[in-house]
Amino acid sequence: MKLFSYNTVDTPIHCLSGFTKLLCFLLLTFAVMYSYDIRVVLLIMIFSIAILKVSRIQFSQIRTMVIYALIFIVTNAIISFFFSPEMGVEIYGTRHRIIKLVGNIYLTQEQLLYQVTKFFKYASVIPLGMIFLLTTNPSEFASSLNGVGIPYKASFAVALTLRYFPDIQRDYRDISLAQQARGLDLSHKAKFKDRFKNSLLTVIPLIFSTLDRIELISNAMDLRGFAKYKKRTWYTSKKLDRQDFTAIGISALIFIGSLCVSLFINHSRFYNPFI
Amino acid sequence: MNKQAIIEFDHFSFQYYSQSEPTLHDINLKIYPGEKILIIGPSGSGKSTLGHCINGLIPFAYKGEITGTLMIDDQNTKDLNIFELSKMVGTVLQDSDGQFVGLTAGEDIAFALENDNIPHDTMHERVRRVAQMVDMQDLLSSSPFELSGGQKQRTSLAGVMIDDVDILLFDEPLANLDPATGKTAIEIIDDIHRTSQKTIIIIEHRLEDVLHREIDRVIMLNDGRIVADMDAHTLVCSNLLKENGIREPLYITAMKYAGAKVSCDMLPGYISTLKTATCNEALCTWHNAIHEKTPINDKSSILKMDQVSFSYDGVRPVLQDICFDIREGEMVSLIGKNGAGKSTLSKLLCGFEKEDQGIIRYRGEDIKDKTIKERAEIIGLVMQNPNQMISKSLIYDEVALGLRLRNIPEEQIKPRIEKVLKVCGLSPFIEWPISALSYGQKKRVTIASILVLDPKILILDEPTAGQDFRHYSEIMEFLVELNKLGVTIILITHDMHLMLEYTPRAIVLAEGRLIADTTASFVLTDAQVIADANLKETSLFNLAHMAGIEDGTAFVQGFIDYERKLKNR
């Protein structure tokens, strides 16, 4: 499982500082989340896919995450349709029926526009998030979290989790194999209830060996003065250079652009082609 | 000495709140600036506690009651917090992997500076400078997974030296390192001592390995009291080592076997200073008088690997063309540095991974189609850390687990457990919770829980890691007993003493290839194998040369055979 497979590739995106990437990520996400104008949303989506290309992320790296995200968005779309099929009508104030579904539930053009917009809103955040995760060194990620005002202890906990994640994964694999040798069946052949009980037998040793690890880490950190002051500096933090300012500038423009479209053109968060 | 002590314990005692007895009793100890001190003692002697008192983990992380005073650099530690202490005492903990807090070596070295709010540019400059001192400057951007054990330890060392502390404290620096890396570690510590004049304190129980370089004083602890405070020469001449459960250097043991009197004027503390002139004759006579021969095992083959190759990714081979044949009832060491393929080999044997090429045979039969569960009834694997295996709270349930999972009726389980617990010396504890056991006893529980499946072959991964001499001997003697009962035993180990004392045969892996399959005495004396597998020449070999015995390997073999007779094995 390679969930956090940060790897170093020399692209303009990798070169940006973690702080820049986090800030751009937040700006673009806000831009796309604020606006319900499908034109804006699609533009940002195209932009983020282009950036994905620039950062040379292979599809194989993100396939699992994309699949999960799509499942989530599609389920979300279906459920929200059946919970409030009239949402589009409420928002846009008109009703253009397309086809009658079950009972007195109709699919309307308004609802379709609303849900398609929402779908693309979520979908355009995915490439952004992946670019951020996969091109940012985890420690830089921590330092950038701290940079945008999150307490450094929490930020460091994130970095530490990423540092020890592979270790604990390896522990888990070893323990699980050793338990399987004793006769534990974790395969699909076993009944679900048994599988659950059996995986507990793997998790208990994992917890104990992880607790040992935690004691050691916290001692090592104490001995080297962690949490001595209210602030700390970061080895991996980078000074912002021209590229960073350019990137922040572009993101800020898109953000402002999205706001302007809503405020001055649509006069609301929604783009209404129906009136 | 009229210098001012940098560390001074005065009638110092310490008791953990969780314990009924003090761990340290009335310690009086002065350590002077620039001294290099070894603190030695068996497990539970209080040596780690003493270290914790010096670096401030006591009372910061471990609470307890302190009486008496501890002054460091003229300040009472009662008035200091752990952060102030960390500016004076730098600690390198024993597990260099677990204490690696950064995602890269550079970050890890910089950790203390980050916490001190040192500006970015100064920090990078200082990291570079310190990295150079430990020869890590080219690896600053490497992640802990890319570094070897020795490199991780050097990173930790740089990480504490970056604060320019006056005192460096090493807590069991040799644990987890292979012999060659351990030797280098001792050399690096010594070089730092020479060039920086820092006060160095090493806490270890592996005396001979630390005495690879000179030490100013050895402090020995037992039962929370200082039982010796002397130089290395005086210490090895005395009976204190034996009395306190510390293994004496092997060359000293050999000299004693030969009937030679070891005295201080022979400078016996270090093999490098030893003068053997007075006992050469005794050594030669003793050597020539040994006629015992290693009994030849002519039983039939139990486990055979035939040209086995394996790769995780299909590109980089992890094991290549491995061939060996283990006979019924053998006790074999499997050695090689980290990443040589030892654990992969054991995974293949247990069926966790499948070989790409070649055949693994059990009693002549190909076991390719046996599942993990079926193989466990032939080959049992005991992992290094008992905590990685124990999943039940009662000993009985833990040992019964493997049988219950095989749906064996409860009335058949009971007698099997009673039998196996008896073999493992755990009968009195059958109803006990596992949490009440010592580390060594837990180890036995894990062995029992595997043995109960009645495997014919037992693979143990570093069975004695982190154990002092007494516990080491207990575990190993127990394994010898098992071996006598007919269980074939394969030990994966870095411990050369273990190999020398307990396994006549050693299989050596390097870079995924089998480079030697021969006697332990040969492995520990052959320069090529030693270099390829990151081992260290045994001091017996040097002793043989000093005494003018040409065939050093034969001398080592003689020593092994003599010991076997002595221990009646």
Short mmCIF file of C-alpha atoms in Angstrom, two decimals, chain A residues 2-264:
data_model
loop_
_atom_site.label_atom_id
_atom_site.label_comp_id
_atom_site.label_asym_id
_atom_site.label_seq_id
_atom_site.Cartn_x
_atom_site.Cartn_y
_atom_site.Cartn_z
CA LYS A 2 1.50 3.26 -1.06
CA LEU A 3 -0.86 5.84 0.25
CA PHE A 4 1.59 8.60 0.96
CA SER A 5 4.16 7.91 -1.67
CA TYR A 6 5.85 11.25 -1.84
CA ASN A 7 8.65 11.04 -4.34
CA THR A 8 11.12 13.60 -5.45
CA VAL A 9 10.79 14.65 -9.06
CA ASP A 10 12.27 17.87 -10.32
CA THR A 11 9.23 19.80 -11.48
CA PRO A 12 8.23 23.42 -10.84
CA ILE A 13 5.50 22.15 -8.51
CA HIS A 14 7.88 20.09 -6.39
CA CYS A 15 10.14 23.11 -6.11
CA LEU A 16 7.50 25.31 -4.51
CA SER A 17 7.67 25.57 -0.76
CA GLY A 18 5.19 23.55 1.27
CA PHE A 19 3.69 26.74 2.62
CA THR A 20 3.01 28.00 -0.90
CA LYS A 21 1.42 24.74 -1.92
CA LEU A 22 -0.82 24.66 1.12
CA LEU A 23 -1.85 28.27 0.61
CA CYS A 24 -2.55 27.73 -3.10
CA PHE A 25 -4.45 24.57 -2.29
CA LEU A 26 -6.62 26.45 0.20
CA LEU A 27 -7.19 29.41 -2.13
CA LEU A 28 -8.19 27.23 -5.07
CA THR A 29 -10.36 25.03 -2.90
CA PHE A 30 -12.18 28.04 -1.50
CA ALA A 31 -12.55 29.46 -4.98
CA VAL A 32 -14.18 26.31 -6.29
CA MET A 33 -16.21 25.71 -3.15
CA TYR A 34 -17.62 29.21 -3.04
CA SER A 35 -18.79 29.32 -6.60
CA TYR A 36 -21.73 27.33 -7.98
CA ASP A 37 -21.02 28.60 -11.46
CA ILE A 38 -20.30 25.60 -13.63
CA ARG A 39 -18.13 27.68 -15.96
CA VAL A 40 -15.83 28.71 -13.13
CA VAL A 41 -15.80 25.21 -11.70
CA LEU A 42 -14.86 23.64 -15.02
CA LEU A 43 -12.13 26.21 -15.62
CA ILE A 44 -10.57 25.47 -12.26
CA MET A 45 -10.89 21.77 -12.89
CA ILE A 46 -9.07 22.05 -16.21
CA PHE A 47 -6.45 24.20 -14.53
CA SER A 48 -5.89 21.65 -11.76
CA ILE A 49 -5.64 18.76 -14.22
CA ALA A 50 -3.06 20.73 -16.16
CA ILE A 51 -1.07 21.22 -12.98
CA LEU A 52 -1.37 17.51 -12.29
CA LYS A 53 0.29 16.90 -15.65
CA VAL A 54 3.02 19.44 -14.93
CA SER A 55 3.89 17.73 -11.66
CA ARG A 56 4.33 14.46 -13.55
CA ILE A 57 2.16 12.38 -11.26
CA GLN A 58 1.44 9.01 -12.82
CA PHE A 59 -2.13 7.79 -12.85
CA SER A 60 -1.00 4.51 -11.25
CA GLN A 61 0.11 6.50 -8.19
CA ILE A 62 -3.32 7.95 -7.61
CA ARG A 63 -5.59 5.27 -8.98
CA THR A 64 -6.75 3.91 -5.62
CA MET A 65 -7.46 7.35 -4.26
CA VAL A 66 -9.30 8.41 -7.41
CA ILE A 67 -11.49 5.33 -7.29
CA TYR A 68 -12.40 5.87 -3.66
CA ALA A 69 -13.07 9.53 -4.21
CA LEU A 70 -15.28 8.83 -7.22
CA ILE A 71 -17.26 6.23 -5.33
CA PHE A 72 -17.76 8.78 -2.58
CA ILE A 73 -18.88 11.57 -4.90
CA VAL A 74 -21.23 9.38 -6.91
CA THR A 75 -22.85 7.94 -3.79
CA ASN A 76 -23.14 11.42 -2.44
CA ALA A 77 -24.81 12.61 -5.65
CA ILE A 78 -27.33 9.77 -5.70
CA ILE A 79 -28.23 10.10 -2.05
CA SER A 80 -28.57 13.86 -2.18
CA PHE A 81 -30.80 13.56 -5.23
CA PHE A 82 -33.24 11.29 -3.46
CA PHE A 83 -33.21 13.34 -0.30
CA SER A 84 -33.93 16.61 -2.03
CA PRO A 85 -34.86 16.24 -5.69
CA GLU A 86 -36.35 19.73 -5.68
CA MET A 87 -33.17 21.49 -4.52
CA GLY A 88 -32.42 22.80 -8.03
CA VAL A 89 -35.93 24.16 -8.41
CA GLU A 90 -35.67 25.90 -5.08
CA ILE A 91 -32.38 27.50 -6.00
CA TYR A 92 -33.07 28.58 -9.55
CA GLY A 93 -36.75 29.37 -9.11
CA THR A 94 -37.94 27.64 -12.30
CA ARG A 95 -39.00 24.10 -13.14
CA HIS A 96 -38.08 22.41 -16.43
CA ARG A 97 -39.03 18.75 -16.16
CA ILE A 98 -37.04 16.29 -18.17
CA ILE A 99 -38.41 12.91 -17.20
CA LYS A 100 -40.57 11.38 -14.54
CA LEU A 101 -38.77 8.99 -12.25
CA VAL A 102 -40.54 7.06 -9.50
CA GLY A 103 -43.66 8.35 -7.79
CA ASN A 104 -43.85 12.10 -8.09
CA ILE A 105 -40.11 12.56 -8.31
CA TYR A 106 -39.10 14.34 -11.50
CA LEU A 107 -35.66 14.95 -12.87
CA THR A 108 -35.48 18.63 -13.67
CA GLN A 109 -32.95 20.61 -15.69
CA GLU A 110 -32.41 22.75 -12.60
CA GLN A 111 -31.62 19.75 -10.45
CA LEU A 112 -29.34 18.37 -13.14
CA LEU A 113 -27.36 21.60 -13.39
CA TYR A 114 -27.13 21.89 -9.64
CA GLN A 115 -25.89 18.33 -9.19
CA VAL A 116 -23.50 18.37 -12.12
CA THR A 117 -22.01 21.58 -10.78
CA LYS A 118 -21.66 20.03 -7.36
CA PHE A 119 -20.13 16.91 -8.84
CA PHE A 120 -17.47 18.90 -10.64
CA LYS A 121 -16.83 21.05 -7.59
CA TYR A 122 -15.84 17.97 -5.61
CA ALA A 123 -14.10 16.41 -8.57
CA SER A 124 -11.88 19.42 -9.12
CA VAL A 125 -10.69 19.38 -5.52
CA ILE A 126 -9.37 15.83 -5.91
CA PRO A 127 -6.51 16.64 -8.30
CA LEU A 128 -5.63 19.64 -6.16
CA GLY A 129 -5.42 17.53 -3.02
CA MET A 130 -3.38 14.89 -4.75
CA ILE A 131 -0.94 17.38 -6.16
CA PHE A 132 -0.48 18.79 -2.70
CA LEU A 133 -0.04 15.42 -0.98
CA LEU A 134 2.20 13.84 -3.56
CA THR A 135 4.53 16.73 -4.26
CA THR A 136 5.04 17.88 -0.68
CA ASN A 137 7.66 16.32 1.52
CA PRO A 138 5.78 15.30 4.68
CA SER A 139 8.01 17.37 6.98
CA GLU A 140 7.53 20.35 4.75
CA PHE A 141 3.84 19.64 5.00
CA ALA A 142 4.13 19.82 8.79
CA SER A 143 6.11 23.02 8.66
CA SER A 144 3.58 24.52 6.26
CA LEU A 145 0.69 23.57 8.54
CA ASN A 146 2.54 25.38 11.29
CA GLY A 147 3.10 28.24 8.86
CA VAL A 148 -0.63 28.80 8.39
CA GLY A 149 -1.19 28.96 12.12
CA ILE A 150 -1.78 25.39 13.28
CA PRO A 151 0.09 24.77 16.59
CA TYR A 152 3.43 23.14 15.95
CA LYS A 153 2.75 20.21 18.26
CA ALA A 154 -0.21 19.20 16.13
CA SER A 155 1.73 19.82 12.93
CA PHE A 156 4.62 17.75 14.18
CA ALA A 157 2.27 14.94 15.13
CA VAL A 158 1.31 14.79 11.46
CA ALA A 159 4.94 14.53 10.37
CA LEU A 160 5.63 11.92 13.03
CA THR A 161 2.67 9.83 11.92
CA LEU A 162 3.99 9.86 8.39
CA ARG A 163 7.47 8.99 9.64
CA TYR A 164 6.34 5.94 11.59
CA PHE A 165 3.51 4.85 9.34
CA PRO A 166 5.71 2.52 7.25
CA ASP A 167 7.29 1.06 10.40
CA ILE A 168 3.96 0.23 11.92
CA GLN A 169 2.76 -1.14 8.62
CA ARG A 170 5.76 -3.45 8.53
CA ASP A 171 5.12 -4.49 12.13
CA TYR A 172 1.55 -5.23 11.28
CA ARG A 173 2.54 -7.39 8.34
CA ASP A 174 5.08 -9.36 10.37
CA ILE A 175 2.71 -9.89 13.28
CA SER A 176 -0.10 -10.87 11.00
CA LEU A 177 2.06 -13.45 9.22
CA ALA A 178 3.31 -14.92 12.47
CA GLN A 179 -0.26 -15.18 13.73
CA GLN A 180 -1.36 -16.79 10.49
CA ALA A 181 1.35 -19.37 10.99
CA ARG A 182 -0.29 -20.20 14.29
CA GLY A 183 -3.46 -20.91 12.41
CA LEU A 184 -5.21 -17.60 12.15
CA ASP A 185 -7.32 -17.38 9.03
CA LEU A 186 -7.60 -13.84 7.72
CA SER A 187 -8.56 -14.84 4.20
CA HIS A 188 -11.99 -14.53 2.66
CA LYS A 189 -12.60 -18.17 3.42
CA ALA A 190 -13.21 -17.38 7.07
CA LYS A 191 -16.55 -16.10 8.26
CA PHE A 192 -16.79 -12.36 8.77
CA LYS A 193 -17.27 -12.74 12.51
CA ASP A 194 -14.21 -14.98 12.78
CA ARG A 195 -12.20 -12.68 10.62
CA PHE A 196 -13.03 -9.78 12.88
CA LYS A 197 -12.11 -11.79 15.98
CA ASN A 198 -8.93 -13.00 14.31
CA SER A 199 -7.78 -9.61 13.21
CA LEU A 200 -8.15 -8.53 16.83
CA LEU A 201 -5.52 -11.13 17.67
CA THR A 202 -3.17 -9.30 15.34
CA VAL A 203 -4.06 -5.85 16.53
CA ILE A 204 -3.36 -6.52 20.20
CA PRO A 205 0.34 -7.35 19.72
CA LEU A 206 0.54 -4.41 17.34
CA ILE A 207 -0.78 -2.05 19.98
CA PHE A 208 1.69 -3.27 22.57
CA SER A 209 4.69 -3.07 20.31
CA THR A 210 3.56 0.36 19.15
CA LEU A 211 3.25 1.52 22.76
CA ASP A 212 6.89 0.50 23.31
CA ARG A 213 7.78 2.57 20.29
CA ILE A 214 5.87 5.59 21.52
CA GLU A 215 7.64 5.58 24.88
CA LEU A 216 10.96 5.55 23.10
CA ILE A 217 10.07 8.35 20.70
CA SER A 218 8.68 10.58 23.38
CA ASN A 219 11.83 10.08 25.47
CA ALA A 220 14.02 10.85 22.48
CA MET A 221 12.01 13.99 21.81
CA ASP A 222 12.11 15.16 25.42
CA LEU A 223 15.85 14.65 25.54
CA ARG A 224 16.30 16.91 22.56
CA GLY A 225 14.15 19.70 23.85
CA PHE A 226 10.86 19.24 22.03
CA ALA A 227 8.11 21.59 23.23
CA LYS A 228 10.56 23.77 25.11
CA TYR A 229 9.30 27.01 23.60
CA LYS A 230 6.03 28.25 22.19
CA LYS A 231 7.54 28.36 18.72
CA ARG A 232 9.97 26.33 16.74
CA THR A 233 11.74 26.63 13.42
CA TRP A 234 11.77 23.97 10.72
CA TYR A 235 14.76 22.49 8.94
CA THR A 236 12.66 21.86 5.86
CA SER A 237 10.98 25.24 5.63
CA LYS A 238 11.97 27.12 2.50
CA LYS A 239 12.24 30.83 1.99
CA LEU A 240 9.63 31.97 -0.50
CA ASP A 241 11.14 32.94 -3.82
CA ARG A 242 9.75 34.41 -7.02
CA GLN A 243 8.15 31.18 -8.15
CA ASP A 244 6.31 30.92 -4.86
CA PHE A 245 4.97 34.45 -5.12
CA THR A 246 3.93 33.79 -8.70
CA ALA A 247 2.06 30.67 -7.68
CA ILE A 248 0.37 32.41 -4.77
CA GLY A 249 -0.44 35.32 -7.05
CA ILE A 250 -2.10 33.11 -9.67
CA SER A 251 -4.10 31.25 -7.05
CA ALA A 252 -5.16 34.50 -5.42
CA LEU A 253 -6.29 35.84 -8.79
CA ILE A 254 -8.36 32.74 -9.44
CA PHE A 255 -9.85 33.06 -5.98
CA ILE A 256 -10.69 36.73 -6.49
CA GLY A 257 -11.91 35.98 -10.00
CA SER A 258 -14.28 33.36 -8.66
CA LEU A 259 -15.56 35.82 -6.04
CA CYS A 260 -16.01 38.55 -8.65
CA VAL A 261 -17.98 36.27 -10.95
CA SER A 262 -20.33 35.51 -8.08
CA LEU A 263 -20.60 39.08 -6.85
CA PHE A 264 -20.74 41.11 -10.05
#
